[in-house]
Amino acid sequence: MLEIKNLHARIAEDGTEILRGIDLVVKPGEVHAIMGPNGSGKSTLSYILAGKDDYEVTEGDIVYNGQSLLDLAPDERAAAGVFLAFQYPIEIPGVATMTFLKTALNAQRKARGEDELSTPEFMKRVKEKSAELQITMDMLKRPLNVGFSGGEKKRAEILQMALLQPSLCVLDETDSGLDIDALKVVSDGVNRLRGPDRSFVVITHYQRLLDHIVPDVVHVLSKGRIVKTGGPELALELEQKGYADFVDAAA
Amino acid sequence: MTIEPRTLETRAETDLAEAYYRDRDALPGGVAVAGIRKSAFDAFRRSGLPHRRVEEWKYSDLRARLKSVPAFAARRSDDDAKAALAALDDVYGAADRYRLVIVDGHFHAGLSDVAALAEAGVRVCPLAEALVEEGESLMRLPQIAAGDAATGLNAVFCADGLVLSLPEGNSLDKPVEIVHALSASAVSTSERVIVAAAKGARATVLETFVGGAEGSFSNTLTDIRAGDEAEVTVARLQAEAAGTTHVGSAVVTLGAETKVKLIGAGIGAGFARHQSFIAFTGEGSRADLLGITMVRAGQHVDQTLVVDHAVPHCDSRELFKTVVGDGAKGIFQGKIIVRPHAQKTDGQMMTQSLLLSDDAEMSLKPELEIFADDVQCAHGATSGQIDEDLLFYLRSRGIPEAEARTLLVLAFLSEAVEEIGEEIVVEAFEERIRAWLAAGA
């Protein structure tokens, strides 16, 4: 279970305050959507969950399965089950995609005291998950994310998620840059991973993703605070009225 | 001559002068070779060791580095040489190749695959013998290399080495490794290797520089003479012990329609200067130069190259990658010269460096000297750090920081590694790179 308690955070470099007291509880198996206008702190929240050190937590805590994530390095958080699907997955020339996938998977298994996967077993898993996401072996032969289209990058993120089997998936604007077909492939990939032991925090600007990945709870984030929480109908309301009402309410 | 000989200033310079006076009569070669040695020595007497006010050596002050110069090593017995070799890493391990062994500057035919090479039609001759027979032509270097301080000192002192002669059309079935091993006692060495590939010959030569002790000084020269239509790859790996001073010169002369690939990896030594001189003498030729340098605390490693497009219609490609760790200094100097009539020259030089700490230093000096008007030449130089966003991405997938950094350093070097094209070299270099990274930067 994820508990975010009164989380305040700022940009480390210049001290700009971004998060101003977030409280959020996500139980196992739940899907929470976080919506909000640009600049509300959505992506910052995702980065802080994953441990990016561009941000400084000044108050509050993030507790995951009884342990403070703030004490853990990004790789330790990953081994503890946290996964961030990036809004802009990064291209890394010179790092082969397969090498990367295998290194990541085995590093996590090692951190958890499990045996490394054999190459045949690893290949079997990659092939199976890739096929579901319409990722060709040709894509996997390229360096990590290099030359991938926007849609290919997002599918590659979901492939990583499917292979690493995290228990907390944070999706940062996974719908951005996707056309309708790609959105469906990605959403189906996410939905296949839904289960009683896995939670999702889905960050999005638009309601359309939530037609495909139906959330249990919807939160509206504005100026670094959650200003309203409701069911899936809240997303529709936002879509009709826009963010203005909520933002003003918070001010 | 009325030029007043300059008084040699440092202990090391005096050591070298005394070594010359002591050894000159014993150095191999006839009258002509002795004359070449003498004039090279006179040049040394006038200029001393190269230092920071000599433009080509401004970042690598050899005079300041060398506190003293140990005596030039005498030939070891084959048994001693074998023992010295056995104590050192075998870089290419079980890979199938011919092996030629130089220990402390002297060629050991008894430890080398001379007979097997002879069966393949390739002649190997100890330099000490070859200098007696045909010394003057063997000592001759192209103009861009002849005036250099280090090649000059090599001419003064080279006592041995080898000549590898590939006859016309010979295509060797496997690579030839030339091991330059230094024993564990501090000595000076000054061997010269000549690789002569006649018309249409093809070969891959692997040079490995290993061993040595605190204070060892090696000043080696490899002279690659690639005739018309020859295709020669030379992969040099310098992995000497931490305290040595290593100066290694590779001199390449290309005929017409010739292809040469010169790969240099510099990982070892306390102070290393790798210099390459590429002279195009026939049209339609191509030279590819790759450099991989990794420097860590206290090390100083210099890659310097001069490419001389003296004739039209030749291509040169240079890609040099340097990884500099905490408290280390890396240097790249690259000069492409295009002579007035060398039209249709295509020369592209790129040097990139990755600094692993705030206390890492890199000096980059790319130069183009173009005197022809119908040429394509470009150079680029970059210097950067590990990208924190890439590092975070890898770590967010569970890869621990040290391993993520290793992946990113390998990624930085991969472009050069992929260009190597010789599988056994790629494997050996990658193993070295990983070991270097595992030891911490």
XYZ file of C-alpha atoms in Angstrom:
692
model
C 0.000 0.000 0.000
C 1.173 3.503 -0.908
C 0.663 6.349 1.556
C 1.714 9.861 0.677
C 1.545 12.055 3.767
C 1.538 15.848 3.666
C 4.205 15.823 0.939
C 5.957 19.128 0.296
C 8.688 19.366 -2.305
C 10.685 21.931 -4.205
C 13.121 22.074 -7.079
C 16.524 21.414 -5.546
C 18.376 23.883 -7.730
C 16.329 27.041 -7.232
C 14.024 26.216 -4.326
C 10.792 26.703 -6.280
C 8.022 25.061 -4.300
C 6.030 22.594 -6.398
C 4.175 20.249 -4.065
C 2.372 21.881 -1.155
C 0.998 19.110 1.000
C -0.222 16.064 -0.886
C -2.097 13.322 0.915
C -2.921 10.163 -0.986
C -3.559 6.522 -0.109
C -3.519 3.873 -2.826
C -4.492 0.371 -1.757
C -3.348 -2.815 -3.501
C -5.279 -3.465 -6.688
C -6.541 0.122 -6.993
C -6.117 2.441 -9.931
C -5.914 6.116 -9.024
C -5.946 8.790 -11.685
C -4.327 12.133 -11.023
C -5.503 14.889 -13.302
C -4.627 18.510 -13.367
C -3.670 21.467 -15.508
C -0.125 22.056 -16.721
C 2.151 23.140 -13.928
C 0.042 21.599 -11.171
C 2.870 19.282 -10.099
C 1.732 15.995 -11.690
C 5.052 15.051 -13.280
C 6.968 16.267 -10.241
C 4.983 13.858 -8.105
C 5.868 10.987 -10.430
C 9.562 11.867 -10.388
C 9.589 12.156 -6.611
C 7.975 8.730 -6.304
C 10.750 7.306 -8.505
C 13.508 9.168 -6.637
C 14.826 11.789 -9.035
C 17.186 14.021 -7.094
C 16.285 17.200 -8.952
C 13.622 17.572 -6.267
C 13.905 17.992 -2.544
C 11.244 16.784 -0.148
C 10.941 19.437 2.564
C 8.099 17.955 4.560
C 6.022 14.818 4.783
C 6.731 11.249 3.737
C 6.049 8.591 1.149
C 5.513 5.192 2.734
C 5.279 2.120 0.566
C 4.519 -1.248 2.158
C 5.534 0.122 5.533
C 8.862 1.547 4.376
C 9.729 5.176 3.616
C 10.672 5.462 -0.046
C 12.548 8.662 0.726
C 15.334 6.602 2.299
C 15.797 4.535 -0.859
C 17.866 5.202 -3.981
C 16.012 5.017 -7.323
C 17.285 1.494 -8.034
C 16.280 0.344 -4.544
C 12.790 1.727 -5.092
C 12.602 -0.187 -8.358
C 13.627 -3.390 -6.603
C 10.954 -2.654 -3.978
C 8.372 -2.676 -6.765
C 8.053 0.945 -7.924
C 7.975 1.583 -11.655
C 7.641 4.910 -13.449
C 6.549 4.894 -17.078
C 8.154 8.108 -18.319
C 6.285 10.788 -20.170
C 9.344 11.172 -22.363
C 11.250 7.870 -22.394
C 14.928 8.586 -22.863
C 17.009 7.513 -25.839
C 20.304 5.932 -24.852
C 22.550 5.383 -27.878
C 25.087 2.644 -27.323
C 22.984 0.673 -24.855
C 21.370 -2.295 -26.587
C 17.700 -2.675 -25.634
C 18.044 -6.382 -24.850
C 21.159 -5.828 -22.716
C 19.310 -3.123 -20.839
C 16.216 -5.262 -20.231
C 18.266 -8.200 -19.017
C 20.504 -6.054 -16.815
C 17.505 -4.356 -15.224
C 15.570 -7.568 -14.662
C 18.522 -9.411 -13.173
C 19.582 -6.441 -11.027
C 16.120 -6.374 -9.471
C 16.064 -10.124 -8.976
C 19.487 -9.962 -7.361
C 18.399 -7.132 -5.042
C 15.476 -9.283 -3.949
C 17.707 -12.313 -3.388
C 16.367 -14.221 -6.396
C 18.404 -16.131 -8.968
C 19.249 -14.510 -12.294
C 17.117 -15.574 -15.238
C 18.730 -17.839 -17.794
C 19.040 -16.361 -21.277
C 16.483 -18.754 -22.837
C 13.948 -18.025 -20.089
C 14.587 -14.285 -20.470
C 14.155 -14.488 -24.249
C 10.944 -16.433 -23.851
C 9.469 -13.756 -21.612
C 10.580 -10.905 -23.849
C 9.085 -12.555 -26.938
C 5.789 -13.239 -25.223
C 5.355 -9.723 -23.819
C 6.613 -8.034 -26.994
C 4.074 -9.845 -29.127
C 1.234 -8.628 -26.882
C 2.440 -5.053 -27.319
C 3.130 -5.383 -31.049
C 6.823 -4.756 -30.511
C 8.944 -6.359 -33.206
C 12.287 -8.069 -32.602
C 13.685 -5.509 -34.994
C 12.832 -2.737 -32.522
C 14.478 -4.688 -29.737
C 17.694 -4.948 -31.719
C 18.072 -1.183 -31.721
C 19.762 0.798 -28.971
C 17.389 1.708 -26.157
C 14.548 3.890 -27.487
C 16.798 5.193 -30.276
C 14.832 5.959 -33.420
C 11.596 4.799 -31.784
C 8.484 6.791 -32.658
C 6.505 8.362 -29.828
C 4.118 5.400 -29.822
C 6.947 2.859 -29.928
C 8.591 4.498 -26.931
C 5.388 4.266 -24.902
C 4.888 0.636 -25.873
C 8.508 -0.048 -24.910
C 7.807 1.464 -21.472
C 4.858 -0.877 -20.985
C 7.036 -3.791 -22.140
C 9.537 -2.933 -19.419
C 6.703 -2.772 -16.928
C 5.363 -6.153 -18.043
C 8.820 -7.737 -17.717
C 9.758 -6.170 -14.406
C 6.355 -6.913 -12.826
C 6.327 -3.983 -10.392
C 3.685 -3.735 -7.661
C 3.271 0.048 -7.971
C 3.044 1.434 -11.490
C 3.199 5.170 -11.987
C 2.192 6.218 -15.493
C 3.179 9.772 -16.352
C 1.062 11.043 -19.265
C 1.400 7.737 -21.022
C -1.281 8.874 -23.469
C 0.627 11.908 -24.707
C 1.725 11.569 -28.299
C -0.370 8.452 -28.926
C -2.912 8.044 -31.684
C -6.118 6.097 -30.992
C -4.727 2.725 -32.128
C -1.537 3.072 -30.115
C -3.541 4.259 -27.132
C -5.544 1.047 -27.283
C -2.439 -1.176 -27.487
C -0.864 0.625 -24.547
C -4.065 0.602 -22.480
C -4.625 -3.093 -23.154
C -1.065 -3.701 -22.031
C -1.729 -1.841 -18.801
C -5.070 -3.555 -18.228
C -3.471 -6.985 -18.607
C -1.243 -6.079 -15.667
C -4.092 -5.082 -13.398
C -4.520 -7.424 -10.485
C -5.289 -7.546 -6.772
C -1.630 -7.068 -5.769
C -0.730 -4.266 -8.138
C -1.606 -0.588 -7.792
C -1.547 2.132 -10.409
C -1.155 5.866 -10.257
C -2.182 7.170 -13.661
C -1.205 10.757 -14.323
C -2.959 12.357 -17.235
C -4.060 15.669 -18.571
C -6.977 14.307 -20.588
C -9.897 12.129 -19.765
C -9.632 9.924 -22.884
C -6.985 7.602 -21.385
C -9.419 6.867 -18.563
C -11.954 5.495 -21.037
C -9.464 2.709 -21.612
C -7.864 2.410 -18.192
C -10.851 2.851 -15.930
C -9.785 4.236 -12.553
C -11.253 3.487 -9.135
C -10.498 6.975 -7.857
C -9.852 10.302 -9.590
C -7.956 13.168 -7.967
C -7.594 16.704 -9.207
C -4.217 18.272 -8.560
C -3.826 22.024 -8.586
C -0.922 24.154 -7.428
C 0.688 21.239 -5.662
C -2.371 20.077 -3.735
C -5.158 17.599 -4.316
C -8.230 19.839 -4.493
C -10.892 17.272 -5.261
C -11.302 13.502 -5.148
C -14.076 11.434 -6.668
C -14.982 8.441 -8.819
C -14.545 8.007 -12.581
C -17.409 10.471 -13.143
C -15.119 13.258 -11.886
C -12.945 12.824 -14.967
C -15.973 13.317 -17.215
C -16.977 16.404 -15.291
C -13.501 17.822 -15.777
C -13.642 17.060 -19.468
C -16.887 19.055 -19.773
C -16.107 22.003 -17.510
C -12.339 22.281 -17.787
C -9.998 22.792 -14.862
C -10.883 26.435 -14.187
C -13.604 25.786 -11.591
C -11.380 23.491 -9.545
C -8.367 25.683 -9.750
C -10.377 28.679 -8.579
C -11.879 26.652 -5.787
C -8.418 25.856 -4.542
C -7.179 29.384 -4.687
C 78.260 23.846 -37.915
C 78.524 26.732 -35.584
C 75.412 26.072 -33.570
C 76.382 25.980 -29.955
C 75.212 22.708 -28.449
C 72.684 23.423 -25.773
C 73.733 22.250 -22.367
C 71.493 19.403 -21.323
C 69.629 20.553 -18.283
C 68.042 17.695 -16.473
C 69.258 14.497 -14.917
C 67.185 12.505 -17.437
C 68.782 14.353 -20.352
C 72.243 13.718 -18.954
C 71.334 10.041 -18.449
C 70.337 9.763 -22.095
C 73.505 11.461 -23.320
C 75.649 9.180 -21.190
C 73.740 6.147 -22.442
C 74.460 7.171 -26.012
C 78.173 7.672 -25.399
C 78.355 4.351 -23.563
C 76.255 2.269 -25.986
C 76.844 3.831 -29.411
C 79.528 1.438 -30.520
C 77.433 -1.564 -29.542
C 74.236 -0.381 -31.263
C 73.484 -2.400 -34.426
C 73.814 -1.082 -37.969
C 76.533 -0.028 -40.342
C 78.080 3.348 -40.945
C 74.913 4.804 -42.468
C 72.791 3.788 -39.488
C 75.423 5.138 -37.103
C 75.225 8.410 -39.000
C 71.452 8.533 -38.633
C 71.793 7.843 -34.924
C 74.434 10.531 -34.576
C 72.413 13.231 -36.285
C 69.340 12.279 -34.245
C 71.451 12.495 -31.116
C 72.803 15.892 -32.156
C 69.226 17.099 -32.557
C 68.487 15.813 -29.053
C 71.586 17.612 -27.733
C 70.281 20.847 -29.190
C 66.682 20.562 -28.007
C 66.750 18.214 -25.031
C 63.649 16.303 -24.075
C 60.409 17.785 -25.424
C 58.679 20.105 -22.992
C 55.705 22.427 -22.691
C 57.172 25.157 -24.879
C 57.433 22.752 -27.804
C 54.010 23.141 -29.448
C 53.518 19.459 -30.320
C 54.328 18.486 -26.756
C 52.761 21.379 -24.882
C 50.347 19.203 -22.904
C 52.823 16.384 -22.312
C 55.959 17.766 -20.791
C 58.292 14.795 -21.037
C 61.191 16.755 -19.600
C 59.239 17.493 -16.433
C 57.933 13.931 -16.227
C 61.236 12.085 -16.492
C 63.230 12.555 -13.329
C 65.862 10.128 -14.548
C 66.233 7.552 -17.286
C 67.205 4.018 -16.274
C 69.760 2.158 -18.367
C 68.576 0.601 -21.614
C 67.838 -3.063 -21.030
C 70.233 -5.722 -22.197
C 68.841 -8.783 -23.964
C 67.444 -11.324 -21.525
C 67.893 -15.052 -21.913
C 64.886 -16.787 -23.481
C 64.172 -18.384 -20.101
C 64.165 -15.031 -18.302
C 62.064 -13.494 -21.066
C 59.625 -16.377 -20.866
C 59.335 -15.943 -17.092
C 58.767 -12.190 -17.488
C 56.065 -12.861 -20.053
C 54.387 -15.513 -17.939
C 53.998 -13.011 -15.112
C 51.925 -10.705 -17.331
C 48.362 -10.763 -18.609
C 47.867 -12.519 -21.903
C 45.494 -9.996 -23.463
C 44.314 -12.217 -26.300
C 44.281 -15.413 -24.252
C 43.220 -18.423 -26.272
C 42.494 -16.501 -29.494
C 44.084 -18.113 -32.531
C 46.972 -15.982 -33.760
C 50.675 -15.912 -34.525
C 52.681 -14.481 -31.690
C 55.938 -12.536 -31.795
C 57.560 -11.653 -28.516
C 59.612 -8.621 -27.575
C 60.798 -8.447 -23.975
C 62.492 -5.319 -22.668
C 63.007 -4.076 -26.198
C 64.590 -7.220 -27.606
C 62.949 -9.660 -29.985
C 62.941 -13.298 -28.856
C 62.697 -15.437 -31.957
C 62.900 -18.527 -29.782
C 59.618 -17.588 -28.096
C 57.928 -16.557 -31.331
C 56.031 -18.196 -34.179
C 58.696 -17.360 -36.747
C 58.608 -20.765 -38.439
C 54.824 -20.845 -38.680
C 54.822 -17.403 -40.264
C 57.528 -18.488 -42.682
C 55.248 -21.355 -43.738
C 52.557 -18.780 -44.404
C 55.058 -16.927 -46.588
C 55.785 -14.126 -44.139
C 59.306 -13.303 -43.097
C 60.207 -12.128 -39.628
C 63.667 -10.742 -39.085
C 65.131 -9.405 -35.840
C 65.738 -5.691 -36.316
C 69.278 -5.953 -34.978
C 70.126 -8.208 -37.932
C 68.098 -6.290 -40.478
C 69.817 -3.028 -39.544
C 73.157 -4.540 -40.481
C 71.889 -5.610 -43.905
C 69.646 -2.777 -45.051
C 69.749 -0.282 -42.234
C 69.405 3.053 -43.920
C 66.105 2.368 -45.665
C 64.683 0.733 -42.556
C 65.468 3.776 -40.437
C 63.944 6.245 -42.860
C 60.681 7.858 -41.779
C 58.224 10.115 -43.589
C 58.888 13.796 -43.111
C 55.988 14.412 -40.692
C 57.419 11.838 -38.278
C 61.139 12.328 -38.798
C 61.388 15.613 -36.953
C 59.587 14.483 -33.825
C 61.542 14.348 -30.580
C 60.404 10.844 -29.627
C 60.931 9.220 -33.019
C 64.337 10.907 -33.008
C 65.239 9.377 -29.664
C 64.032 6.017 -30.916
C 66.409 6.366 -33.871
C 69.267 7.076 -31.506
C 68.682 4.087 -29.262
C 66.734 1.396 -31.124
C 68.794 -1.717 -30.544
C 66.289 -4.319 -31.621
C 62.723 -5.072 -32.584
C 61.581 -6.833 -35.689
C 60.725 -6.545 -39.332
C 57.577 -8.316 -40.470
C 57.518 -8.598 -44.252
C 54.382 -9.629 -46.099
C 55.112 -10.456 -49.718
C 52.967 -9.294 -52.615
C 49.426 -10.611 -52.474
C 49.943 -12.442 -49.193
C 46.810 -12.757 -47.155
C 47.527 -13.988 -43.667
C 45.063 -16.516 -42.315
C 45.108 -15.166 -38.796
C 46.296 -12.089 -36.897
C 49.873 -11.576 -35.787
C 50.277 -10.433 -32.227
C 53.418 -8.533 -31.350
C 53.821 -8.479 -27.590
C 55.910 -5.655 -26.189
C 56.527 -6.869 -22.660
C 58.449 -5.058 -19.983
C 59.931 -7.032 -17.119
C 59.323 -6.009 -13.534
C 62.578 -4.075 -13.177
C 62.781 -0.425 -14.183
C 64.591 -0.233 -17.520
C 64.489 1.879 -20.638
C 63.532 0.352 -23.971
C 63.558 1.672 -27.474
C 62.458 -1.030 -29.875
C 61.307 -0.493 -33.422
C 58.881 -2.682 -35.321
C 58.548 -2.459 -39.061
C 55.526 -3.955 -40.776
C 56.102 -3.991 -44.502
C 53.098 -5.089 -46.550
C 53.902 -5.416 -50.233
C 51.365 -4.793 -52.981
C 47.967 -6.317 -52.270
C 49.005 -7.945 -48.987
C 46.459 -8.246 -46.195
C 47.144 -8.607 -42.509
C 45.922 -7.805 -39.040
C 48.587 -6.965 -36.491
C 47.869 -6.787 -32.787
C 50.373 -4.918 -30.686
C 50.158 -5.241 -26.941
C 52.227 -3.212 -24.532
C 52.288 -4.740 -21.073
C 54.315 -4.904 -17.883
C 56.928 -2.585 -16.512
C 57.707 -1.077 -13.150
C 57.750 2.320 -11.486
C 60.300 4.329 -13.443
C 60.307 2.194 -16.610
C 60.652 4.274 -19.764
C 59.623 2.801 -23.084
C 59.936 4.729 -26.311
C 58.704 2.425 -29.045
C 58.160 2.992 -32.711
C 56.044 0.967 -35.098
C 56.568 1.774 -38.747
C 53.798 0.482 -40.990
C 54.591 0.530 -44.665
C 51.474 -0.435 -46.548
C 52.128 -0.779 -50.248
C 49.702 -0.277 -53.116
C 46.390 -2.086 -52.659
C 47.452 -3.496 -49.305
C 44.936 -3.761 -46.486
C 46.420 -3.587 -43.026
C 44.770 -3.342 -39.644
C 46.926 -2.588 -36.628
C 45.326 -2.690 -33.187
C 47.504 -1.341 -30.403
C 46.643 -1.877 -26.767
C 48.796 -0.070 -24.230
C 48.190 -1.550 -20.797
C 51.510 -1.031 -19.046
C 51.910 -0.958 -15.277
C 50.869 2.141 -13.351
C 54.254 3.805 -12.833
C 55.738 3.607 -16.312
C 56.403 6.334 -18.819
C 55.341 5.147 -22.240
C 55.900 6.887 -25.536
C 54.582 4.937 -28.495
C 54.774 6.188 -32.041
C 52.912 4.593 -34.921
C 54.071 5.762 -38.305
C 51.985 4.755 -41.308
C 52.857 5.210 -44.955
C 50.137 4.364 -47.447
C 50.682 3.630 -51.123
C 47.944 3.882 -53.751
C 44.533 2.236 -53.294
C 45.670 1.186 -49.830
C 43.543 0.713 -46.754
C 44.895 1.026 -43.249
C 42.990 0.895 -40.019
C 44.903 1.944 -36.941
C 43.226 1.275 -33.628
C 44.756 2.499 -30.417
C 43.628 1.789 -26.895
C 45.483 3.484 -24.085
C 44.628 2.289 -20.607
C 47.891 1.802 -18.776
C 51.098 3.621 -17.802
C 51.457 6.573 -15.456
C 52.341 8.925 -18.273
C 51.636 7.888 -21.819
C 52.000 9.596 -25.120
C 50.593 7.746 -28.130
C 51.364 9.433 -31.372
C 50.320 8.483 -34.873
C 51.727 9.863 -38.082
C 49.813 9.038 -41.237
C 51.400 9.794 -44.588
C 49.445 9.353 -47.826
C 51.815 8.861 -50.737
C 49.509 7.319 -53.364
C 46.027 8.180 -54.597
C 42.772 6.419 -53.761
C 43.751 5.336 -50.252
C 41.895 5.409 -46.997
C 43.028 5.510 -43.379
C 40.721 4.866 -40.439
C 41.986 5.808 -37.010
C 40.210 4.829 -33.844
C 41.271 5.781 -30.358
C 39.964 4.558 -27.047
C 41.612 6.066 -24.018
C 40.754 5.551 -20.381
C 42.598 7.474 -17.736
C 42.259 7.383 -13.991
C 43.721 8.965 -10.892
C 47.240 10.258 -11.345
C 47.467 9.146 -14.975
C 48.321 11.338 -17.905
C 47.476 9.921 -21.318
C 48.005 11.746 -24.585
C 46.741 10.807 -28.051
C 48.393 12.870 -30.716
C 48.041 12.398 -34.432
C 49.132 14.013 -37.640
C 47.504 13.043 -40.921
C 49.314 14.246 -44.012
C 47.263 14.306 -47.189
C 50.154 14.880 -49.558
C 48.381 13.411 -52.606
C 44.859 13.786 -54.066
C 41.851 11.499 -53.674
C 42.461 10.038 -50.232
C 40.082 9.677 -47.304
C 40.866 9.753 -43.616
C 38.537 9.122 -40.705
C 39.466 9.702 -37.097
C 37.296 8.871 -34.127
C 38.852 9.275 -30.693
C 37.047 8.667 -27.428
C 38.533 9.468 -24.051
C 37.182 8.640 -20.598
C 38.814 10.648 -17.848
C 38.451 9.677 -14.198
C 38.998 11.601 -11.006
C 42.384 13.331 -10.804
C 43.468 12.230 -14.271
C 44.450 14.114 -17.378
C 43.593 13.239 -20.958
C 44.888 14.906 -24.077
C 43.905 14.784 -27.709
C 45.784 16.601 -30.417
C 44.857 15.922 -33.989
C 46.111 17.656 -37.060
C 45.004 17.080 -40.631
C 47.256 18.599 -43.243
C 46.047 18.888 -46.838
C 48.866 19.853 -49.190
C 48.239 22.295 -52.058
C 47.742 19.709 -54.782
C 45.901 17.140 -52.626
C 42.509 17.868 -54.205
C 39.426 15.747 -53.446
C 40.740 14.951 -50.004
C 38.051 13.837 -47.591
C 39.154 14.080 -43.965
C 36.843 13.844 -40.980
C 38.075 13.982 -37.417
C 35.964 13.602 -34.291
C 37.148 13.552 -30.715
C 34.854 13.126 -27.743
C 35.613 12.945 -24.084
C 33.656 11.925 -21.050
C 34.751 13.405 -17.742
C 33.762 11.250 -14.787
C 34.431 13.829 -12.097
C 34.865 17.546 -11.527
C 38.516 16.845 -10.913
C 39.149 15.305 -14.325
C 40.972 17.245 -16.995
C 40.863 16.994 -20.769
C 42.712 19.058 -23.328
C 41.530 18.904 -26.928
C 43.367 20.438 -29.853
C 41.974 19.605 -33.285
C 43.661 21.372 -36.187
C 43.086 21.539 -39.899
C 45.768 22.926 -42.194
C 44.244 23.028 -45.631
C 46.131 24.337 -48.620
C 44.022 22.771 -51.389
C 40.701 24.282 -52.466
C 38.606 21.296 -53.509
C 38.447 19.224 -50.349
C 36.002 18.088 -47.724
C 37.373 18.315 -44.222
C 35.680 18.630 -40.887
C 36.500 18.202 -37.275
C 34.505 18.098 -34.102
C 35.413 18.039 -30.450
C 33.159 17.518 -27.474
C 33.660 17.159 -23.775
C 30.935 16.213 -21.342
C 29.848 14.395 -18.252
C 27.599 11.424 -17.706
C 24.070 12.609 -18.404
C 22.156 12.566 -15.121
C 18.845 11.991 -16.897
C 20.160 8.850 -18.585
C 21.584 7.687 -15.280
C 18.255 8.239 -13.539
C 16.385 6.366 -16.245
C 18.628 3.306 -15.852
C 18.479 3.448 -12.055
C 14.699 3.805 -12.093
C 14.669 0.366 -13.710
C 16.553 -1.152 -10.813
C 20.103 -0.931 -12.152
C 22.424 0.121 -9.302
C 24.370 3.339 -9.801
C 27.802 1.790 -10.409
C 26.415 -0.626 -12.972
C 24.408 2.142 -14.633
C 27.546 4.276 -14.909
C 29.405 1.333 -16.434
C 26.657 0.903 -19.020
C 26.825 4.582 -19.911
C 30.614 4.614 -20.235
C 30.430 1.539 -22.460
C 27.713 3.302 -24.447
C 29.973 6.327 -24.856
C 32.785 4.116 -26.163
C 30.548 1.842 -28.228
C 30.660 3.922 -31.379
C 34.438 3.467 -31.532
C 34.330 -0.169 -30.424
C 31.794 -1.014 -33.127
C 34.112 0.408 -35.767
C 36.942 -1.944 -34.805
C 35.579 -4.713 -36.986
C 37.914 -7.445 -35.691
C 36.086 -9.718 -33.326
C 39.070 -10.781 -31.223
C 40.072 -7.164 -30.753
C 36.543 -6.158 -29.794
C 36.379 -8.937 -27.205
C 39.801 -8.177 -25.748
C 39.166 -4.437 -25.615
C 35.714 -4.846 -24.085
C 37.132 -7.116 -21.425
C 39.779 -4.508 -20.626
C 37.241 -1.702 -20.562
C 34.978 -3.636 -18.200
C 37.889 -4.501 -15.934
C 38.910 -0.851 -15.899
C 35.408 0.209 -14.932
C 35.064 -2.536 -12.343
C 38.195 -1.209 -10.650
C 36.380 2.117 -10.132
C 37.044 5.396 -11.853
